Coordinates of C-alpha atoms in Angstrom, one line a residue:
X681 CA 14.5 17.5 110.3
X682 CA 11.6 15.2 109.6
X683 CA 11.2 13.2 106.5
X684 CA 8.6 15.6 105.0
X685 CA 11.0 18.6 105.4
X686 CA 13.8 16.9 103.3
X687 CA 14.3 18.4 99.9
X688 CA 12.5 16.5 97.1
X689 CA 11.9 16.8 93.3
X690 CA 8.6 16.9 91.4
X691 CA 8.6 15.6 87.7
X692 CA 5.6 16.4 85.4
X693 CA 5.0 15.0 82.0
X694 CA 2.3 17.0 80.2
X695 CA 0.7 15.5 77.2
X696 CA -2.2 16.4 74.9
X697 CA -4.7 14.3 76.9
X698 CA -2.8 13.4 80.1
X699 CA -0.6 14.8 82.8
X700 CA 1.9 12.3 84.6
X701 CA 3.6 13.3 87.9
X702 CA 6.1 11.8 90.3
X703 CA 7.8 13.0 93.6
X704 CA 11.5 11.7 94.1
X705 CA 14.2 12.4 96.5
X706 CA 17.4 14.2 95.6
X707 CA 18.9 10.9 94.5
X708 CA 15.8 10.3 92.4
X709 CA 14.2 7.5 94.5
X710 CA 10.5 7.5 94.4
X711 CA 9.1 8.9 97.7
X712 CA 6.7 6.7 99.7
X713 CA 4.2 8.4 101.9
X714 CA 1.6 6.5 104.0
X715 CA 2.5 3.3 102.2
X716 CA 1.7 4.8 98.8
X717 CA 4.2 5.8 96.0
X718 CA 3.9 9.5 95.2
X719 CA 3.3 9.2 91.5
X720 CA 0.2 9.1 89.3
X721 CA -1.5 10.4 86.2
X722 CA -4.6 12.4 85.2
X723 CA -6.4 11.6 82.0
X724 CA -8.7 14.1 80.2
X725 CA -10.3 14.5 76.7
X726 CA -7.9 15.5 73.9
X727 CA -8.0 19.2 73.0
X728 CA -9.7 20.2 69.8
X729 CA -9.1 23.1 67.5
X730 CA -11.7 25.9 66.9
X731 CA -12.0 24.9 63.2
X732 CA -15.6 23.8 63.6
X733 CA -16.5 26.9 65.5
X734 CA -14.9 29.1 62.7
X735 CA -16.9 27.3 60.0
X736 CA -20.1 27.9 61.9
X737 CA -19.2 31.5 62.4
X738 CA -18.4 31.9 58.8
X739 CA -21.6 30.3 57.7
X740 CA -23.5 32.7 60.0
X741 CA -21.8 35.7 58.4
X742 CA -22.5 34.6 54.9
X743 CA -26.1 33.8 55.8
X744 CA -26.5 37.3 57.4
X745 CA -24.9 39.0 54.4
X746 CA -27.3 37.1 52.0
X747 CA -30.3 38.1 54.1
X748 CA -29.3 41.7 54.2
X749 CA -28.8 41.8 50.5
X750 CA -32.2 40.4 49.8
X751 CA -33.8 42.8 52.4
X752 CA -32.2 45.8 50.7
X753 CA -33.4 44.6 47.3
X754 CA -37.0 44.2 48.6
X755 CA -36.8 47.7 50.0
X756 CA -35.7 49.2 46.6
X757 CA -38.4 47.2 44.5
X758 CA -41.3 47.0 47.0
X759 CA -43.0 50.2 46.0
X760 CA -42.9 49.5 42.2
X761 CA -43.9 45.8 42.7
X762 CA -46.9 46.9 44.8
X763 CA -48.4 48.9 41.9
X764 CA -48.3 45.8 39.6
X765 CA -48.6 42.8 42.0
X766 CA -49.2 43.7 45.7
X767 CA -48.8 40.1 46.9
X768 CA -45.7 39.2 44.8
X769 CA -43.1 39.5 47.6
X770 CA -45.5 37.9 50.1
X771 CA -45.9 34.9 47.7
X772 CA -42.1 34.5 47.4
X773 CA -41.7 34.6 51.2
X774 CA -44.3 31.9 51.7
X775 CA -43.3 29.7 48.7
X776 CA -42.0 27.1 51.1
X777 CA -45.5 26.3 52.3
X778 CA -46.8 23.1 50.8
X779 CA -49.9 23.1 48.7
X780 CA -51.1 20.1 50.7
X781 CA -50.9 22.0 54.0
X782 CA -54.5 22.6 55.0
X783 CA -53.5 24.9 57.9
X784 CA -52.0 27.5 55.7
X785 CA -53.5 29.3 52.8
X786 CA -51.5 30.1 49.8
X787 CA -51.8 30.9 46.0
X788 CA -51.8 28.3 43.4
X789 CA -48.5 29.6 42.0
X790 CA -45.4 31.0 43.6
X791 CA -44.4 33.7 41.1
X792 CA -47.1 34.8 38.6
X793 CA -50.9 34.6 39.2
X794 CA -52.0 36.8 36.3
X795 CA -54.9 35.4 34.1
X796 CA -52.7 35.5 31.0
X797 CA -49.3 34.7 32.6
X798 CA -48.6 32.0 35.3
X799 CA -45.7 30.1 36.5
X800 CA -46.2 27.5 33.7
X801 CA -45.8 30.3 31.1
X802 CA -42.8 31.6 32.9
X803 CA -40.9 28.3 33.0
X804 CA -41.8 27.5 29.4
X805 CA -40.3 30.8 28.4
X806 CA -37.3 30.6 30.8
X807 CA -36.4 27.1 31.6
X808 CA -33.7 28.4 34.1
X809 CA -33.0 31.7 35.7
X810 CA -30.0 32.0 33.4
X811 CA -32.3 32.1 30.4
X812 CA -34.1 35.0 32.0
X813 CA -30.8 36.8 32.8
X814 CA -29.5 36.2 29.2
X815 CA -32.7 37.7 27.8
X816 CA -32.5 40.8 30.0
X817 CA -28.9 41.3 28.8
X818 CA -29.6 40.9 25.1
X819 CA -33.1 42.4 24.7
X820 CA -33.5 46.1 24.9
X821 CA -37.2 46.1 25.5
X822 CA -38.9 47.2 28.7
X823 CA -39.5 44.0 30.8
X824 CA -41.9 43.3 33.6
X825 CA -40.4 44.6 36.8
X826 CA -41.1 41.1 38.5
X827 CA -38.7 39.6 35.9
X828 CA -36.0 42.2 36.7
X829 CA -36.5 41.6 40.4
X830 CA -36.1 37.7 40.0
X831 CA -32.9 38.1 38.1
X832 CA -31.3 40.5 40.6
X833 CA -32.6 38.3 43.4
X834 CA -30.8 35.3 41.9
X835 CA -27.5 37.4 41.4
X836 CA -27.5 38.6 45.1
X837 CA -28.5 35.3 46.6
X838 CA -25.9 33.2 44.7
X839 CA -23.2 35.7 44.2
X840 CA -20.4 33.2 45.1
X841 CA -17.2 33.7 47.0
X842 CA -14.4 32.5 44.8
X843 CA -13.2 36.0 44.3
X844 CA -12.4 38.9 46.7
X845 CA -15.0 41.7 46.5
X846 CA -12.3 44.3 45.3
X847 CA -11.2 42.1 42.4
X848 CA -12.1 43.2 38.9
X849 CA -11.9 41.3 35.6
X850 CA -11.6 42.4 32.0
X851 CA -13.3 39.5 30.3
X852 CA -11.9 40.5 26.8
X853 CA -8.4 40.7 28.2
X854 CA -8.6 37.8 30.7
X855 CA -5.7 35.7 29.4
X856 CA -3.3 38.7 29.1
X857 CA -4.3 39.9 32.7
X858 CA -3.5 36.3 34.0
X859 CA -0.1 36.2 32.2
X860 CA 0.7 39.5 33.9
X861 CA -0.4 38.2 37.3
X862 CA 1.7 35.1 36.9
X863 CA 4.8 37.2 36.2
X864 CA 4.2 39.5 39.2
X865 CA 3.4 36.4 41.4
X866 CA 6.7 34.9 40.4
X867 CA 8.5 38.0 41.7
X868 CA 7.0 37.4 45.1
X869 CA 8.0 33.7 45.1
X870 CA 11.7 34.7 44.8
X871 CA 11.6 35.9 48.4
X872 CA 11.0 32.2 49.5
X873 CA 13.7 30.7 47.4
X874 CA 11.2 29.3 44.9
X875 CA 10.4 30.6 41.5
X876 CA 10.0 29.8 37.8
X877 CA 13.0 30.4 35.7
X878 CA 13.5 33.8 34.1
X879 CA 13.4 32.5 30.5
X880 CA 10.1 30.6 30.9
X881 CA 7.2 31.1 28.5
X882 CA 4.4 32.7 30.5
X883 CA 2.0 32.7 27.7
X884 CA 2.4 28.9 27.3
X885 CA 2.0 28.4 31.1
X886 CA -1.2 30.5 31.0
X887 CA -2.6 28.4 28.3
X888 CA -1.9 25.2 30.2
X889 CA -3.5 26.6 33.4
X890 CA -6.8 27.6 31.6
X891 CA -7.0 24.3 29.6
X892 CA -9.3 21.5 30.5
X893 CA -7.8 18.7 32.4
X894 CA -6.7 17.3 35.8
X895 CA -4.7 19.5 38.1
X896 CA -1.9 16.9 38.3
X897 CA -1.7 16.7 34.4
X898 CA -1.5 20.6 34.2
X899 CA 1.2 20.7 36.9
X900 CA 3.2 17.9 35.2
X901 CA 3.0 19.6 31.8
X902 CA 4.4 22.9 33.2
X903 CA 7.1 21.3 35.4
X904 CA 8.3 18.9 32.7
X905 CA 9.4 21.8 30.5
X906 CA 11.4 23.4 33.3
X907 CA 15.0 22.8 34.1
X908 CA 14.9 22.6 37.8
X909 CA 16.2 20.3 40.6
X910 CA 13.8 17.8 42.2
X911 CA 13.2 19.8 45.4
X912 CA 12.5 23.0 43.5
X913 CA 9.9 21.1 41.3
X914 CA 8.3 19.7 44.4
X915 CA 7.8 23.1 46.0
X916 CA 6.7 24.6 42.6
X917 CA 4.2 21.7 42.3
X918 CA 2.7 22.9 45.7
X919 CA 2.4 26.5 44.3
X920 CA 0.7 25.2 41.1
X921 CA -1.7 23.0 43.2
X922 CA -2.6 26.1 45.3
X923 CA -3.4 28.4 42.3
X924 CA -5.4 25.6 40.6
X925 CA -7.7 25.2 43.7
X926 CA -6.5 21.8 45.0
X927 CA -5.3 21.3 48.6
X928 CA -1.8 22.7 49.0
X929 CA 0.7 22.5 51.9
X930 CA 1.7 26.0 53.1
X931 CA 4.6 24.8 55.1
X932 CA 6.2 23.5 51.9
X933 CA 5.7 26.9 50.2
X934 CA 6.7 29.2 53.1
X935 CA 8.9 26.9 55.1
X936 CA 6.8 27.5 58.2
X937 CA 5.7 25.1 61.0
X938 CA 2.0 25.5 61.0
X939 CA -0.2 22.7 62.3
X940 CA -1.5 19.9 60.0
X941 CA -4.9 21.6 60.0
X942 CA -3.6 25.2 59.4
X943 CA -1.1 24.3 56.8
X944 CA -3.5 22.5 54.5
X945 CA -5.2 25.1 52.4
X946 CA -7.5 25.2 49.3
X947 CA -9.3 28.1 47.7
X948 CA -12.1 25.6 46.8
X949 CA -12.7 24.8 50.5
X950 CA -16.1 25.5 51.9
X951 CA -14.5 27.2 54.9
X952 CA -12.0 29.2 53.0
X953 CA -13.2 32.5 54.5
X954 CA -12.7 31.3 58.1
X955 CA -9.4 29.7 57.2
X956 CA -8.1 32.9 55.7
X957 CA -9.3 34.7 58.9
X958 CA -7.3 32.2 61.0
X959 CA -4.1 32.6 58.8
X960 CA -4.0 36.3 59.4
X961 CA -2.8 35.7 62.8
X962 CA -0.4 32.9 61.7
X963 CA 1.3 34.3 58.7
X964 CA 3.2 37.6 58.2
X965 CA 2.2 40.4 55.7
X966 CA 4.4 39.1 52.9
X967 CA 3.0 35.6 53.1
X968 CA -0.6 36.9 53.2
X969 CA 0.2 39.1 50.2
X970 CA 1.4 36.0 48.4
X971 CA -1.9 34.2 49.2
X972 CA -3.8 37.2 47.9
X973 CA -1.9 37.1 44.6
X974 CA -2.5 33.2 44.5
X975 CA -6.2 33.8 44.9
X976 CA -6.4 36.3 42.0
X977 CA -4.8 33.8 39.8
X978 CA -7.2 31.0 41.0
X979 CA -10.1 33.3 40.4
X980 CA -9.0 34.1 36.9
X981 CA -8.6 30.4 36.0
X982 CA -12.0 29.5 37.6
X983 CA -13.8 32.3 35.8
X984 CA -12.2 31.3 32.5
X985 CA -13.4 27.7 33.1
X986 CA -16.9 28.8 34.0
X987 CA -17.3 31.2 30.9
X988 CA -16.0 28.7 28.4
X989 CA -15.3 31.5 25.9
X990 CA -18.5 33.4 26.6
X991 CA -18.7 37.0 27.8
X992 CA -21.4 36.5 30.4
X993 CA -22.0 33.9 33.1
X994 CA -25.7 33.6 32.0
X995 CA -24.7 32.8 28.4
X996 CA -22.2 30.2 29.5
X997 CA -24.9 28.6 31.8
X998 CA -27.5 28.6 28.9
X999 CA -24.9 27.0 26.7
X1000 CA -24.2 24.3 29.3
X1001 CA -27.9 23.8 29.7
X1002 CA -28.4 23.2 26.0
X1003 CA -25.4 20.9 25.8
X1004 CA -26.8 18.9 28.6
X1005 CA -30.1 18.7 26.9
X1006 CA -28.5 17.3 23.7
X1007 CA -26.5 14.8 25.7
X1008 CA -29.5 13.6 27.6
X1009 CA -31.5 13.1 24.4
X1010 CA -28.7 10.9 23.2
X1011 CA -28.6 8.9 26.4
X1012 CA -32.4 8.5 26.3
X1013 CA -32.0 7.0 22.8
X1014 CA -29.5 4.5 24.1
X1015 CA -31.9 3.6 27.0
X1016 CA -34.8 3.0 24.6
X1017 CA -32.6 1.0 22.2
X1018 CA -30.4 -1.2 24.5
X1019 CA -31.9 -4.6 25.1
X1020 CA -30.2 -5.2 28.5
X1021 CA -32.8 -3.7 30.8
X1022 CA -30.7 -4.2 34.0
X1023 CA -27.8 -2.2 32.5
X1024 CA -30.3 0.5 31.4
X1025 CA -31.8 0.7 34.9
X1026 CA -28.2 1.0 36.4
X1027 CA -27.4 3.8 34.1
X1028 CA -30.6 5.6 34.9
X1029 CA -29.8 5.4 38.6
X1030 CA -26.3 6.8 37.9
X1031 CA -27.9 9.7 36.0
X1032 CA -30.3 10.6 38.7
X1033 CA -27.5 10.6 41.3
X1034 CA -25.5 12.9 39.0
X1035 CA -28.2 15.5 38.7
X1036 CA -29.3 15.3 42.3
X1037 CA -26.2 14.6 44.5
X1038 CA -23.7 17.5 44.7
X1039 CA -20.7 15.2 45.3
X1040 CA -21.6 12.9 42.4
X1041 CA -19.5 14.5 39.7
X1042 CA -19.1 13.9 36.0
X1043 CA -16.2 11.5 36.7
X1044 CA -18.3 9.3 38.9
X1045 CA -21.1 9.3 36.4
X1046 CA -19.0 8.2 33.5
X1047 CA -17.3 5.6 35.7
X1048 CA -20.8 4.3 36.7
X1049 CA -22.0 3.9 33.1
X1050 CA -18.7 2.6 31.7
X1051 CA -20.1 -1.0 31.5
X1052 CA -23.4 0.2 30.0
X1053 CA -21.6 2.0 27.2
X1054 CA -19.8 -1.2 26.2
X1055 CA -23.1 -2.9 25.3
X1056 CA -25.2 0.2 24.6
X1057 CA -27.1 0.7 21.3
X1058 CA -26.8 2.6 18.9
X1059 CA -23.1 2.0 18.7
X1060 CA -22.2 5.4 17.3
X1061 CA -23.8 7.1 20.3
X1062 CA -22.1 4.7 22.7
X1063 CA -18.7 5.4 21.1
X1064 CA -19.2 9.1 21.1
X1065 CA -20.0 8.9 25.0
X1066 CA -16.9 6.8 25.5
X1067 CA -14.6 9.4 23.7
X1068 CA -15.9 12.1 26.1
X1069 CA -14.9 10.0 29.0
X1070 CA -11.3 9.8 27.9

């Protein structure tokens, strides 16, 4: 028997971005062939998940649905719009063209080109689209069909995705429905050895969930009143984090072994639709049903925050616009009165960032103008602003 015909072993070590190998004899001595040890490694790029691809696919689906909705709306309204303003839809489609573009012809205004009513008149009457939507809800008169179209166009284009399509809400009974949802949700949690005590006050928990404040503060307020062990409170905190929209760890809730990317989940996430699609193949039916219930609770809480006591989204948005206008007037008073011009300039930059940058939220804004408020004048307005920041 030649040396090559002798029995030998092959060992392989497979990693995420490499494969190591070695050939040994039966006594595990490394085999040498042609003056070379038979061992080595192959390196390659680390494998990546399909998360980015799922996000792109989800974005394409959303864009396609939005486009279809607008096309269907145009089909319904086109005939009636043509009798009043034949070029109305065409102007909207070409509104992206700059007025300075000499190669393309366009009308002076995007929406209205009537002699007695132009875009200037429209925006003076309706500063935002929500002012128009509110007027259409409250006023029973017959409106220009172009105004009706613009309102419906806005609803279809920015319809949101924080709720499932089959979900319905009773605005007048929103809090009671949420209390009922919480009780039924707790019955499902029992299957995972995690639940709220039987004697807890669901109405009190509901009031905390829909109140204004940080997610961590809401969770602590609820958990501090419950007589539970440390581990149970930790897992319930994940459940509360989930229904309040922050990133929760599904492995802690379901006791599963999902990957780090898959187990981190938030209903606020931009890729929530694609992530839910992915979880359908990773979780069983009961776990998916629990997520569905959690989403209904999250949606109810979110809707409650958006409405702020109003019956319609449009009215809540108009109310928010008016409040912002009042606060801006007060801020301008402080800009004009305060003598430190550098501090005024910094606070102006902070405000412009707040209204233009999506990630520059109210917390960052107040943090940026904190030093300005300490020296701002008049003092009563500065103190009022500081109270809002607390």
